[in-house]
Amino acid sequence: MSKFRVTIFCLIFMLISNIANGVQRGGIQYTIPTDYTKINEVQLNNEAENLFQRYINSTDPKQQYILLNQMLSDYSILGEINKDNPLYFARLGIVYDKLGKDRYAISNFCRSSNLIPDYPYAYYAFGNFYFDRGRYIKALKQYKKAYDFGYSNHYYTIYQIGRIYEKFGDYTSAITYYKRALVYNDSEELRQKIQTLENLLENNSLYNQRRGDK
């Protein structure tokens, strides 16, 4: 085990101890300060980002769980080292999201967006949180913020907005966003989806027209 990792483990232990075991004396809570100056922020961030990419690429639930807990440790420390970096708290929100800790996920997403109110990644990640839980109105609100604050050319944000409109039965809006997404990822699957929705709209229009002729 590298010296850097040993130092990280020691600081993680101290951080958890401080949070969970504040010393109560005479009604006043005391905590032992943790020295983060020994941690190289850039090095730890690179390690955390590597874990994040490995998590995204992994399909093994056991490995994903291990990676999530490693990221939880790293991003918690990074958040203590630099309390003004919204990425660290957005990542913590994602980690807590995947661990099923909804309250902590929401808290960190909000903290990330509060640090920089026009930080699109925080809103995109928050949108994913709500989408995965079937709360599509809230998800759409977050995706729209991400879109407005700089993700108007971000494929997944645009695509997710289209998916929500499709779920709502607003095929016209869904097609609009799917076509925008197509600019950034010209896939046959997406073209077929657009064609299917256009056919549904056309058939529905013809049906209504026939009813009006009666």
JSON list of C-alpha atoms in Angstrom, two decimals:
[
{"chain": "A", "resi": 1, "resn": "MET", "atom": "CA", "xyz": [0.00, 0.00, 0.00]},
{"chain": "A", "resi": 2, "resn": "SER", "atom": "CA", "xyz": [1.38, 3.39, -0.98]},
{"chain": "A", "resi": 3, "resn": "LYS", "atom": "CA", "xyz": [2.29, 6.05, 1.57]},
{"chain": "A", "resi": 4, "resn": "PHE", "atom": "CA", "xyz": [-0.32, 8.34, -0.02]},
{"chain": "A", "resi": 5, "resn": "ARG", "atom": "CA", "xyz": [-3.08, 5.76, 0.48]},
{"chain": "A", "resi": 6, "resn": "VAL", "atom": "CA", "xyz": [-2.01, 5.14, 4.08]},
{"chain": "A", "resi": 7, "resn": "THR", "atom": "CA", "xyz": [-2.26, 8.87, 4.75]},
{"chain": "A", "resi": 8, "resn": "ILE", "atom": "CA", "xyz": [-5.72, 8.93, 3.17]},
{"chain": "A", "resi": 9, "resn": "PHE", "atom": "CA", "xyz": [-6.92, 6.05, 5.35]},
{"chain": "A", "resi": 10, "resn": "CYS", "atom": "CA", "xyz": [-5.66, 7.80, 8.46]},
{"chain": "A", "resi": 11, "resn": "LEU", "atom": "CA", "xyz": [-7.45, 11.01, 7.57]},
{"chain": "A", "resi": 12, "resn": "ILE", "atom": "CA", "xyz": [-10.64, 9.13, 6.71]},
{"chain": "A", "resi": 13, "resn": "PHE", "atom": "CA", "xyz": [-10.57, 7.50, 10.13]},
{"chain": "A", "resi": 14, "resn": "MET", "atom": "CA", "xyz": [-10.03, 10.84, 11.81]},
{"chain": "A", "resi": 15, "resn": "LEU", "atom": "CA", "xyz": [-12.79, 12.49, 9.77]},
{"chain": "A", "resi": 16, "resn": "ILE", "atom": "CA", "xyz": [-15.32, 9.80, 10.66]},
{"chain": "A", "resi": 17, "resn": "SER", "atom": "CA", "xyz": [-14.27, 9.88, 14.31]},
{"chain": "A", "resi": 18, "resn": "ASN", "atom": "CA", "xyz": [-14.68, 13.65, 14.45]},
{"chain": "A", "resi": 19, "resn": "ILE", "atom": "CA", "xyz": [-18.13, 13.53, 12.95]},
{"chain": "A", "resi": 20, "resn": "ALA", "atom": "CA", "xyz": [-19.41, 10.61, 15.01]},
{"chain": "A", "resi": 21, "resn": "ASN", "atom": "CA", "xyz": [-17.60, 11.14, 18.30]},
{"chain": "A", "resi": 22, "resn": "GLY", "atom": "CA", "xyz": [-17.58, 14.83, 19.16]},
{"chain": "A", "resi": 23, "resn": "VAL", "atom": "CA", "xyz": [-16.43, 15.08, 22.80]},
{"chain": "A", "resi": 24, "resn": "GLN", "atom": "CA", "xyz": [-19.11, 16.48, 25.12]},
{"chain": "A", "resi": 25, "resn": "ARG", "atom": "CA", "xyz": [-17.73, 18.53, 28.01]},
{"chain": "A", "resi": 26, "resn": "GLY", "atom": "CA", "xyz": [-19.88, 20.80, 30.11]},
{"chain": "A", "resi": 27, "resn": "GLY", "atom": "CA", "xyz": [-22.54, 20.98, 27.38]},
{"chain": "A", "resi": 28, "resn": "ILE", "atom": "CA", "xyz": [-19.99, 22.10, 24.75]},
{"chain": "A", "resi": 29, "resn": "GLN", "atom": "CA", "xyz": [-19.01, 19.85, 21.84]},
{"chain": "A", "resi": 30, "resn": "TYR", "atom": "CA", "xyz": [-15.32, 19.63, 21.06]},
{"chain": "A", "resi": 31, "resn": "THR", "atom": "CA", "xyz": [-13.83, 18.00, 17.99]},
{"chain": "A", "resi": 32, "resn": "ILE", "atom": "CA", "xyz": [-10.23, 17.15, 17.27]},
{"chain": "A", "resi": 33, "resn": "PRO", "atom": "CA", "xyz": [-9.13, 19.18, 14.22]},
{"chain": "A", "resi": 34, "resn": "THR", "atom": "CA", "xyz": [-7.98, 17.22, 11.18]},
{"chain": "A", "resi": 35, "resn": "ASP", "atom": "CA", "xyz": [-4.94, 18.45, 9.28]},
{"chain": "A", "resi": 36, "resn": "TYR", "atom": "CA", "xyz": [-5.61, 18.22, 5.54]},
{"chain": "A", "resi": 37, "resn": "THR", "atom": "CA", "xyz": [-2.48, 20.10, 4.53]},
{"chain": "A", "resi": 38, "resn": "LYS", "atom": "CA", "xyz": [-0.64, 16.81, 4.13]},
{"chain": "A", "resi": 39, "resn": "ILE", "atom": "CA", "xyz": [-3.01, 15.76, 1.34]},
{"chain": "A", "resi": 40, "resn": "ASN", "atom": "CA", "xyz": [-2.23, 16.66, -2.26]},
{"chain": "A", "resi": 41, "resn": "GLU", "atom": "CA", "xyz": [-5.60, 17.82, -3.61]},
{"chain": "A", "resi": 42, "resn": "VAL", "atom": "CA", "xyz": [-4.67, 17.32, -7.26]},
{"chain": "A", "resi": 43, "resn": "GLN", "atom": "CA", "xyz": [-3.40, 13.80, -6.66]},
{"chain": "A", "resi": 44, "resn": "LEU", "atom": "CA", "xyz": [-6.45, 12.81, -4.62]},
{"chain": "A", "resi": 45, "resn": "ASN", "atom": "CA", "xyz": [-8.81, 14.34, -7.19]},
{"chain": "A", "resi": 46, "resn": "ASN", "atom": "CA", "xyz": [-7.11, 12.37, -9.98]},
{"chain": "A", "resi": 47, "resn": "GLU", "atom": "CA", "xyz": [-7.54, 9.20, -7.97]},
{"chain": "A", "resi": 48, "resn": "ALA", "atom": "CA", "xyz": [-11.20, 9.98, -7.26]},
{"chain": "A", "resi": 49, "resn": "GLU", "atom": "CA", "xyz": [-11.88, 10.72, -10.93]},
{"chain": "A", "resi": 50, "resn": "ASN", "atom": "CA", "xyz": [-10.23, 7.44, -11.89]},
{"chain": "A", "resi": 51, "resn": "LEU", "atom": "CA", "xyz": [-12.53, 5.62, -9.47]},
{"chain": "A", "resi": 52, "resn": "PHE", "atom": "CA", "xyz": [-15.51, 7.46, -10.93]},
{"chain": "A", "resi": 53, "resn": "GLN", "atom": "CA", "xyz": [-14.64, 6.36, -14.48]},
{"chain": "A", "resi": 54, "resn": "ARG", "atom": "CA", "xyz": [-14.11, 2.79, -13.32]},
{"chain": "A", "resi": 55, "resn": "TYR", "atom": "CA", "xyz": [-17.53, 2.88, -11.66]},
{"chain": "A", "resi": 56, "resn": "ILE", "atom": "CA", "xyz": [-19.21, 4.13, -14.85]},
{"chain": "A", "resi": 57, "resn": "ASN", "atom": "CA", "xyz": [-17.54, 1.39, -16.90]},
{"chain": "A", "resi": 58, "resn": "SER", "atom": "CA", "xyz": [-18.22, -1.40, -14.40]},
{"chain": "A", "resi": 59, "resn": "THR", "atom": "CA", "xyz": [-21.17, -3.79, -14.65]},
{"chain": "A", "resi": 60, "resn": "ASP", "atom": "CA", "xyz": [-20.29, -5.78, -11.54]},
{"chain": "A", "resi": 61, "resn": "PRO", "atom": "CA", "xyz": [-22.52, -4.73, -8.59]},
{"chain": "A", "resi": 62, "resn": "LYS", "atom": "CA", "xyz": [-19.95, -5.82, -6.00]},
{"chain": "A", "resi": 63, "resn": "GLN", "atom": "CA", "xyz": [-17.17, -3.87, -7.66]},
{"chain": "A", "resi": 64, "resn": "GLN", "atom": "CA", "xyz": [-19.47, -0.86, -8.05]},
{"chain": "A", "resi": 65, "resn": "TYR", "atom": "CA", "xyz": [-20.27, -0.92, -4.34]},
{"chain": "A", "resi": 66, "resn": "ILE", "atom": "CA", "xyz": [-16.58, -1.03, -3.46]},
{"chain": "A", "resi": 67, "resn": "LEU", "atom": "CA", "xyz": [-15.82, 1.83, -5.85]},
{"chain": "A", "resi": 68, "resn": "LEU", "atom": "CA", "xyz": [-18.69, 3.91, -4.46]},
{"chain": "A", "resi": 69, "resn": "ASN", "atom": "CA", "xyz": [-17.37, 3.61, -0.93]},
{"chain": "A", "resi": 70, "resn": "GLN", "atom": "CA", "xyz": [-13.85, 4.50, -2.05]},
{"chain": "A", "resi": 71, "resn": "MET", "atom": "CA", "xyz": [-15.24, 7.56, -3.85]},
{"chain": "A", "resi": 72, "resn": "LEU", "atom": "CA", "xyz": [-17.26, 8.48, -0.78]},
{"chain": "A", "resi": 73, "resn": "SER", "atom": "CA", "xyz": [-14.06, 8.63, 1.24]},
{"chain": "A", "resi": 74, "resn": "ASP", "atom": "CA", "xyz": [-12.07, 10.53, -1.38]},
{"chain": "A", "resi": 75, "resn": "TYR", "atom": "CA", "xyz": [-14.70, 13.12, -2.24]},
{"chain": "A", "resi": 76, "resn": "SER", "atom": "CA", "xyz": [-15.53, 13.68, 1.43]},
{"chain": "A", "resi": 77, "resn": "ILE", "atom": "CA", "xyz": [-11.90, 14.57, 2.07]},
{"chain": "A", "resi": 78, "resn": "LEU", "atom": "CA", "xyz": [-11.72, 16.67, -1.09]},
{"chain": "A", "resi": 79, "resn": "GLY", "atom": "CA", "xyz": [-14.78, 18.57, 0.10]},
{"chain": "A", "resi": 80, "resn": "GLU", "atom": "CA", "xyz": [-13.00, 19.30, 3.37]},
{"chain": "A", "resi": 81, "resn": "ILE", "atom": "CA", "xyz": [-9.81, 20.38, 1.60]},
{"chain": "A", "resi": 82, "resn": "ASN", "atom": "CA", "xyz": [-11.64, 22.69, -0.81]},
{"chain": "A", "resi": 83, "resn": "LYS", "atom": "CA", "xyz": [-15.09, 23.69, 0.34]},
{"chain": "A", "resi": 84, "resn": "ASP", "atom": "CA", "xyz": [-15.61, 25.94, -2.71]},
{"chain": "A", "resi": 85, "resn": "ASN", "atom": "CA", "xyz": [-15.35, 23.32, -5.47]},
{"chain": "A", "resi": 86, "resn": "PRO", "atom": "CA", "xyz": [-18.87, 22.38, -6.63]},
{"chain": "A", "resi": 87, "resn": "LEU", "atom": "CA", "xyz": [-17.63, 19.28, -8.47]},
{"chain": "A", "resi": 88, "resn": "TYR", "atom": "CA", "xyz": [-16.72, 17.52, -5.22]},
{"chain": "A", "resi": 89, "resn": "PHE", "atom": "CA", "xyz": [-20.22, 17.95, -3.80]},
{"chain": "A", "resi": 90, "resn": "ALA", "atom": "CA", "xyz": [-21.93, 17.03, -7.08]},
{"chain": "A", "resi": 91, "resn": "ARG", "atom": "CA", "xyz": [-19.88, 13.83, -7.09]},
{"chain": "A", "resi": 92, "resn": "LEU", "atom": "CA", "xyz": [-20.80, 13.19, -3.46]},
{"chain": "A", "resi": 93, "resn": "GLY", "atom": "CA", "xyz": [-24.43, 13.66, -4.44]},
{"chain": "A", "resi": 94, "resn": "ILE", "atom": "CA", "xyz": [-24.03, 11.01, -7.14]},
{"chain": "A", "resi": 95, "resn": "VAL", "atom": "CA", "xyz": [-22.32, 8.61, -4.75]},
{"chain": "A", "resi": 96, "resn": "TYR", "atom": "CA", "xyz": [-25.04, 8.99, -2.12]},
{"chain": "A", "resi": 97, "resn": "ASP", "atom": "CA", "xyz": [-27.64, 8.67, -4.89]},
{"chain": "A", "resi": 98, "resn": "LYS", "atom": "CA", "xyz": [-26.24, 5.31, -5.97]},
{"chain": "A", "resi": 99, "resn": "LEU", "atom": "CA", "xyz": [-25.93, 4.17, -2.35]},
{"chain": "A", "resi": 100, "resn": "GLY", "atom": "CA", "xyz": [-29.60, 4.95, -1.81]},
{"chain": "A", "resi": 101, "resn": "LYS", "atom": "CA", "xyz": [-28.94, 7.74, 0.69]},
{"chain": "A", "resi": 102, "resn": "ASP", "atom": "CA", "xyz": [-31.44, 10.19, -0.78]},
{"chain": "A", "resi": 103, "resn": "ARG", "atom": "CA", "xyz": [-31.28, 12.84, 1.95]},
{"chain": "A", "resi": 104, "resn": "TYR", "atom": "CA", "xyz": [-27.49, 13.13, 1.70]},
{"chain": "A", "resi": 105, "resn": "ALA", "atom": "CA", "xyz": [-27.64, 13.09, -2.09]},
{"chain": "A", "resi": 106, "resn": "ILE", "atom": "CA", "xyz": [-30.10, 15.99, -2.18]},
{"chain": "A", "resi": 107, "resn": "SER", "atom": "CA", "xyz": [-28.07, 17.92, 0.38]},
{"chain": "A", "resi": 108, "resn": "ASN", "atom": "CA", "xyz": [-24.89, 17.65, -1.68]},
{"chain": "A", "resi": 109, "resn": "PHE", "atom": "CA", "xyz": [-26.58, 18.47, -4.98]},
{"chain": "A", "resi": 110, "resn": "CYS", "atom": "CA", "xyz": [-28.03, 21.59, -3.39]},
{"chain": "A", "resi": 111, "resn": "ARG", "atom": "CA", "xyz": [-24.69, 22.53, -1.88]},
{"chain": "A", "resi": 112, "resn": "SER", "atom": "CA", "xyz": [-22.99, 22.14, -5.25]},
{"chain": "A", "resi": 113, "resn": "SER", "atom": "CA", "xyz": [-25.52, 24.36, -7.05]},
{"chain": "A", "resi": 114, "resn": "ASN", "atom": "CA", "xyz": [-25.47, 26.92, -4.23]},
{"chain": "A", "resi": 115, "resn": "LEU", "atom": "CA", "xyz": [-21.70, 27.32, -4.53]},
{"chain": "A", "resi": 116, "resn": "ILE", "atom": "CA", "xyz": [-22.02, 28.27, -8.20]},
{"chain": "A", "resi": 117, "resn": "PRO", "atom": "CA", "xyz": [-25.69, 28.88, -9.12]},
{"chain": "A", "resi": 118, "resn": "ASP", "atom": "CA", "xyz": [-25.04, 28.48, -12.86]},
{"chain": "A", "resi": 119, "resn": "TYR", "atom": "CA", "xyz": [-22.99, 25.27, -12.57]},
{"chain": "A", "resi": 120, "resn": "PRO", "atom": "CA", "xyz": [-24.78, 22.97, -15.07]},
{"chain": "A", "resi": 121, "resn": "TYR", "atom": "CA", "xyz": [-23.28, 19.67, -13.94]},
{"chain": "A", "resi": 122, "resn": "ALA", "atom": "CA", "xyz": [-24.94, 19.91, -10.53]},
{"chain": "A", "resi": 123, "resn": "TYR", "atom": "CA", "xyz": [-28.38, 20.33, -12.11]},
{"chain": "A", "resi": 124, "resn": "TYR", "atom": "CA", "xyz": [-27.76, 17.55, -14.63]},
{"chain": "A", "resi": 125, "resn": "ALA", "atom": "CA", "xyz": [-26.76, 15.13, -11.86]},
{"chain": "A", "resi": 126, "resn": "PHE", "atom": "CA", "xyz": [-29.72, 16.24, -9.76]},
{"chain": "A", "resi": 127, "resn": "GLY", "atom": "CA", "xyz": [-31.97, 15.64, -12.77]},
{"chain": "A", "resi": 128, "resn": "ASN", "atom": "CA", "xyz": [-30.66, 12.07, -13.05]},
{"chain": "A", "resi": 129, "resn": "PHE", "atom": "CA", "xyz": [-31.42, 11.57, -9.35]},
{"chain": "A", "resi": 130, "resn": "TYR", "atom": "CA", "xyz": [-35.07, 12.49, -9.82]},
{"chain": "A", "resi": 131, "resn": "PHE", "atom": "CA", "xyz": [-35.40, 10.70, -13.18]},
{"chain": "A", "resi": 132, "resn": "ASP", "atom": "CA", "xyz": [-34.22, 7.40, -11.71]},
{"chain": "A", "resi": 133, "resn": "ARG", "atom": "CA", "xyz": [-36.92, 7.71, -9.04]},
{"chain": "A", "resi": 134, "resn": "GLY", "atom": "CA", "xyz": [-39.68, 8.43, -11.55]},
{"chain": "A", "resi": 135, "resn": "ARG", "atom": "CA", "xyz": [-40.13, 12.03, -10.37]},
{"chain": "A", "resi": 136, "resn": "TYR", "atom": "CA", "xyz": [-40.19, 13.41, -13.89]},
{"chain": "A", "resi": 137, "resn": "ILE", "atom": "CA", "xyz": [-41.50, 16.91, -13.21]},
{"chain": "A", "resi": 138, "resn": "LYS", "atom": "CA", "xyz": [-38.68, 17.59, -10.77]},
{"chain": "A", "resi": 139, "resn": "ALA", "atom": "CA", "xyz": [-36.19, 15.93, -13.12]},
{"chain": "A", "resi": 140, "resn": "LEU", "atom": "CA", "xyz": [-37.32, 18.12, -16.01]},
{"chain": "A", "resi": 141, "resn": "LYS", "atom": "CA", "xyz": [-36.88, 21.24, -13.89]},
{"chain": "A", "resi": 142, "resn": "GLN", "atom": "CA", "xyz": [-33.28, 20.29, -13.10]},
{"chain": "A", "resi": 143, "resn": "TYR", "atom": "CA", "xyz": [-32.45, 19.29, -16.68]},
{"chain": "A", "resi": 144, "resn": "LYS", "atom": "CA", "xyz": [-33.89, 22.56, -17.97]},
{"chain": "A", "resi": 145, "resn": "LYS", "atom": "CA", "xyz": [-31.63, 24.47, -15.57]},
{"chain": "A", "resi": 146, "resn": "ALA", "atom": "CA", "xyz": [-28.62, 22.48, -16.77]},
{"chain": "A", "resi": 147, "resn": "TYR", "atom": "CA", "xyz": [-29.65, 23.22, -20.35]},
{"chain": "A", "resi": 148, "resn": "ASP", "atom": "CA", "xyz": [-30.06, 26.95, -19.68]},
{"chain": "A", "resi": 149, "resn": "PHE", "atom": "CA", "xyz": [-26.77, 27.24, -17.78]},
{"chain": "A", "resi": 150, "resn": "GLY", "atom": "CA", "xyz": [-24.52, 25.75, -20.45]},
{"chain": "A", "resi": 151, "resn": "TYR", "atom": "CA", "xyz": [-25.62, 22.23, -21.32]},
{"chain": "A", "resi": 152, "resn": "SER", "atom": "CA", "xyz": [-27.58, 23.20, -24.44]},
{"chain": "A", "resi": 153, "resn": "ASN", "atom": "CA", "xyz": [-25.03, 21.17, -26.41]},
{"chain": "A", "resi": 154, "resn": "HIS", "atom": "CA", "xyz": [-24.80, 18.31, -23.89]},
{"chain": "A", "resi": 155, "resn": "TYR", "atom": "CA", "xyz": [-26.25, 15.21, -25.54]},
{"chain": "A", "resi": 156, "resn": "TYR", "atom": "CA", "xyz": [-27.49, 13.41, -22.44]},
{"chain": "A", "resi": 157, "resn": "THR", "atom": "CA", "xyz": [-29.21, 16.47, -20.99]},
{"chain": "A", "resi": 158, "resn": "ILE", "atom": "CA", "xyz": [-31.04, 17.12, -24.26]},
{"chain": "A", "resi": 159, "resn": "TYR", "atom": "CA", "xyz": [-31.90, 13.45, -24.69]},
{"chain": "A", "resi": 160, "resn": "GLN", "atom": "CA", "xyz": [-33.27, 13.15, -21.14]},
{"chain": "A", "resi": 161, "resn": "ILE", "atom": "CA", "xyz": [-35.49, 16.19, -21.67]},
{"chain": "A", "resi": 162, "resn": "GLY", "atom": "CA", "xyz": [-36.84, 14.50, -24.78]},
{"chain": "A", "resi": 163, "resn": "ARG", "atom": "CA", "xyz": [-37.50, 11.28, -22.86]},
{"chain": "A", "resi": 164, "resn": "ILE", "atom": "CA", "xyz": [-39.49, 13.11, -20.22]},
{"chain": "A", "resi": 165, "resn": "TYR", "atom": "CA", "xyz": [-41.63, 14.90, -22.78]},
{"chain": "A", "resi": 166, "resn": "GLU", "atom": "CA", "xyz": [-42.23, 11.55, -24.46]},
{"chain": "A", "resi": 167, "resn": "LYS", "atom": "CA", "xyz": [-43.36, 10.09, -21.12]},
{"chain": "A", "resi": 168, "resn": "PHE", "atom": "CA", "xyz": [-45.70, 13.05, -20.71]},
{"chain": "A", "resi": 169, "resn": "GLY", "atom": "CA", "xyz": [-47.19, 12.33, -24.15]},
{"chain": "A", "resi": 170, "resn": "ASP", "atom": "CA", "xyz": [-45.94, 15.66, -25.50]},
{"chain": "A", "resi": 171, "resn": "TYR", "atom": "CA", "xyz": [-44.54, 14.13, -28.67]},
{"chain": "A", "resi": 172, "resn": "THR", "atom": "CA", "xyz": [-44.02, 17.48, -30.40]},
{"chain": "A", "resi": 173, "resn": "SER", "atom": "CA", "xyz": [-41.66, 18.69, -27.68]},
{"chain": "A", "resi": 174, "resn": "ALA", "atom": "CA", "xyz": [-40.03, 15.27, -27.44]},
{"chain": "A", "resi": 175, "resn": "ILE", "atom": "CA", "xyz": [-39.27, 15.29, -31.16]},
{"chain": "A", "resi": 176, "resn": "THR", "atom": "CA", "xyz": [-37.84, 18.81, -30.90]},
{"chain": "A", "resi": 177, "resn": "TYR", "atom": "CA", "xyz": [-35.33, 17.77, -28.24]},
{"chain": "A", "resi": 178, "resn": "TYR", "atom": "CA", "xyz": [-34.55, 14.43, -29.84]},
{"chain": "A", "resi": 179, "resn": "LYS", "atom": "CA", "xyz": [-33.66, 16.24, -33.05]},
{"chain": "A", "resi": 180, "resn": "ARG", "atom": "CA", "xyz": [-31.39, 18.57, -31.09]},
{"chain": "A", "resi": 181, "resn": "ALA", "atom": "CA", "xyz": [-29.77, 15.53, -29.47]},
{"chain": "A", "resi": 182, "resn": "LEU", "atom": "CA", "xyz": [-29.30, 13.98, -32.89]},
{"chain": "A", "resi": 183, "resn": "VAL", "atom": "CA", "xyz": [-26.87, 16.77, -33.76]},
{"chain": "A", "resi": 184, "resn": "TYR", "atom": "CA", "xyz": [-24.50, 15.51, -31.05]},
{"chain": "A", "resi": 185, "resn": "ASN", "atom": "CA", "xyz": [-25.08, 11.79, -31.47]},
{"chain": "A", "resi": 186, "resn": "ASP", "atom": "CA", "xyz": [-26.42, 10.74, -34.87]},
{"chain": "A", "resi": 187, "resn": "SER", "atom": "CA", "xyz": [-27.60, 7.24, -34.02]},
{"chain": "A", "resi": 188, "resn": "GLU", "atom": "CA", "xyz": [-30.00, 5.05, -35.95]},
{"chain": "A", "resi": 189, "resn": "GLU", "atom": "CA", "xyz": [-31.85, 4.22, -32.73]},
{"chain": "A", "resi": 190, "resn": "LEU", "atom": "CA", "xyz": [-32.60, 7.89, -32.11]},
{"chain": "A", "resi": 191, "resn": "ARG", "atom": "CA", "xyz": [-33.67, 8.43, -35.72]},
{"chain": "A", "resi": 192, "resn": "GLN", "atom": "CA", "xyz": [-36.09, 5.53, -35.42]},
{"chain": "A", "resi": 193, "resn": "LYS", "atom": "CA", "xyz": [-37.47, 6.95, -32.18]},
{"chain": "A", "resi": 194, "resn": "ILE", "atom": "CA", "xyz": [-38.10, 10.30, -33.88]},
{"chain": "A", "resi": 195, "resn": "GLN", "atom": "CA", "xyz": [-39.74, 8.58, -36.83]},
{"chain": "A", "resi": 196, "resn": "THR", "atom": "CA", "xyz": [-41.99, 6.56, -34.53]},
{"chain": "A", "resi": 197, "resn": "LEU", "atom": "CA", "xyz": [-43.17, 9.67, -32.69]},
{"chain": "A", "resi": 198, "resn": "GLU", "atom": "CA", "xyz": [-43.73, 11.56, -35.94]},
{"chain": "A", "resi": 199, "resn": "ASN", "atom": "CA", "xyz": [-45.86, 8.65, -37.19]},
{"chain": "A", "resi": 200, "resn": "LEU", "atom": "CA", "xyz": [-47.88, 8.68, -33.98]},
{"chain": "A", "resi": 201, "resn": "LEU", "atom": "CA", "xyz": [-48.48, 12.41, -34.33]},
{"chain": "A", "resi": 202, "resn": "GLU", "atom": "CA", "xyz": [-49.51, 12.01, -37.95]},
{"chain": "A", "resi": 203, "resn": "ASN", "atom": "CA", "xyz": [-51.86, 9.13, -37.22]},
{"chain": "A", "resi": 204, "resn": "ASN", "atom": "CA", "xyz": [-53.37, 11.00, -34.30]},
{"chain": "A", "resi": 205, "resn": "SER", "atom": "CA", "xyz": [-53.90, 14.07, -36.51]},
{"chain": "A", "resi": 206, "resn": "LEU", "atom": "CA", "xyz": [-55.58, 11.97, -39.20]},
{"chain": "A", "resi": 207, "resn": "TYR", "atom": "CA", "xyz": [-57.78, 10.28, -36.58]},
{"chain": "A", "resi": 208, "resn": "ASN", "atom": "CA", "xyz": [-58.92, 13.62, -35.16]},
{"chain": "A", "resi": 209, "resn": "GLN", "atom": "CA", "xyz": [-59.51, 14.96, -38.66]},
{"chain": "A", "resi": 210, "resn": "ARG", "atom": "CA", "xyz": [-61.72, 11.98, -39.55]},
{"chain": "A", "resi": 211, "resn": "ARG", "atom": "CA", "xyz": [-63.70, 12.44, -36.37]},
{"chain": "A", "resi": 212, "resn": "GLY", "atom": "CA", "xyz": [-64.21, 16.09, -37.24]},
{"chain": "A", "resi": 213, "resn": "ASP", "atom": "CA", "xyz": [-65.57, 15.14, -40.67]},
{"chain": "A", "resi": 214, "resn": "LYS", "atom": "CA", "xyz": [-68.35, 13.06, -39.19]}
]
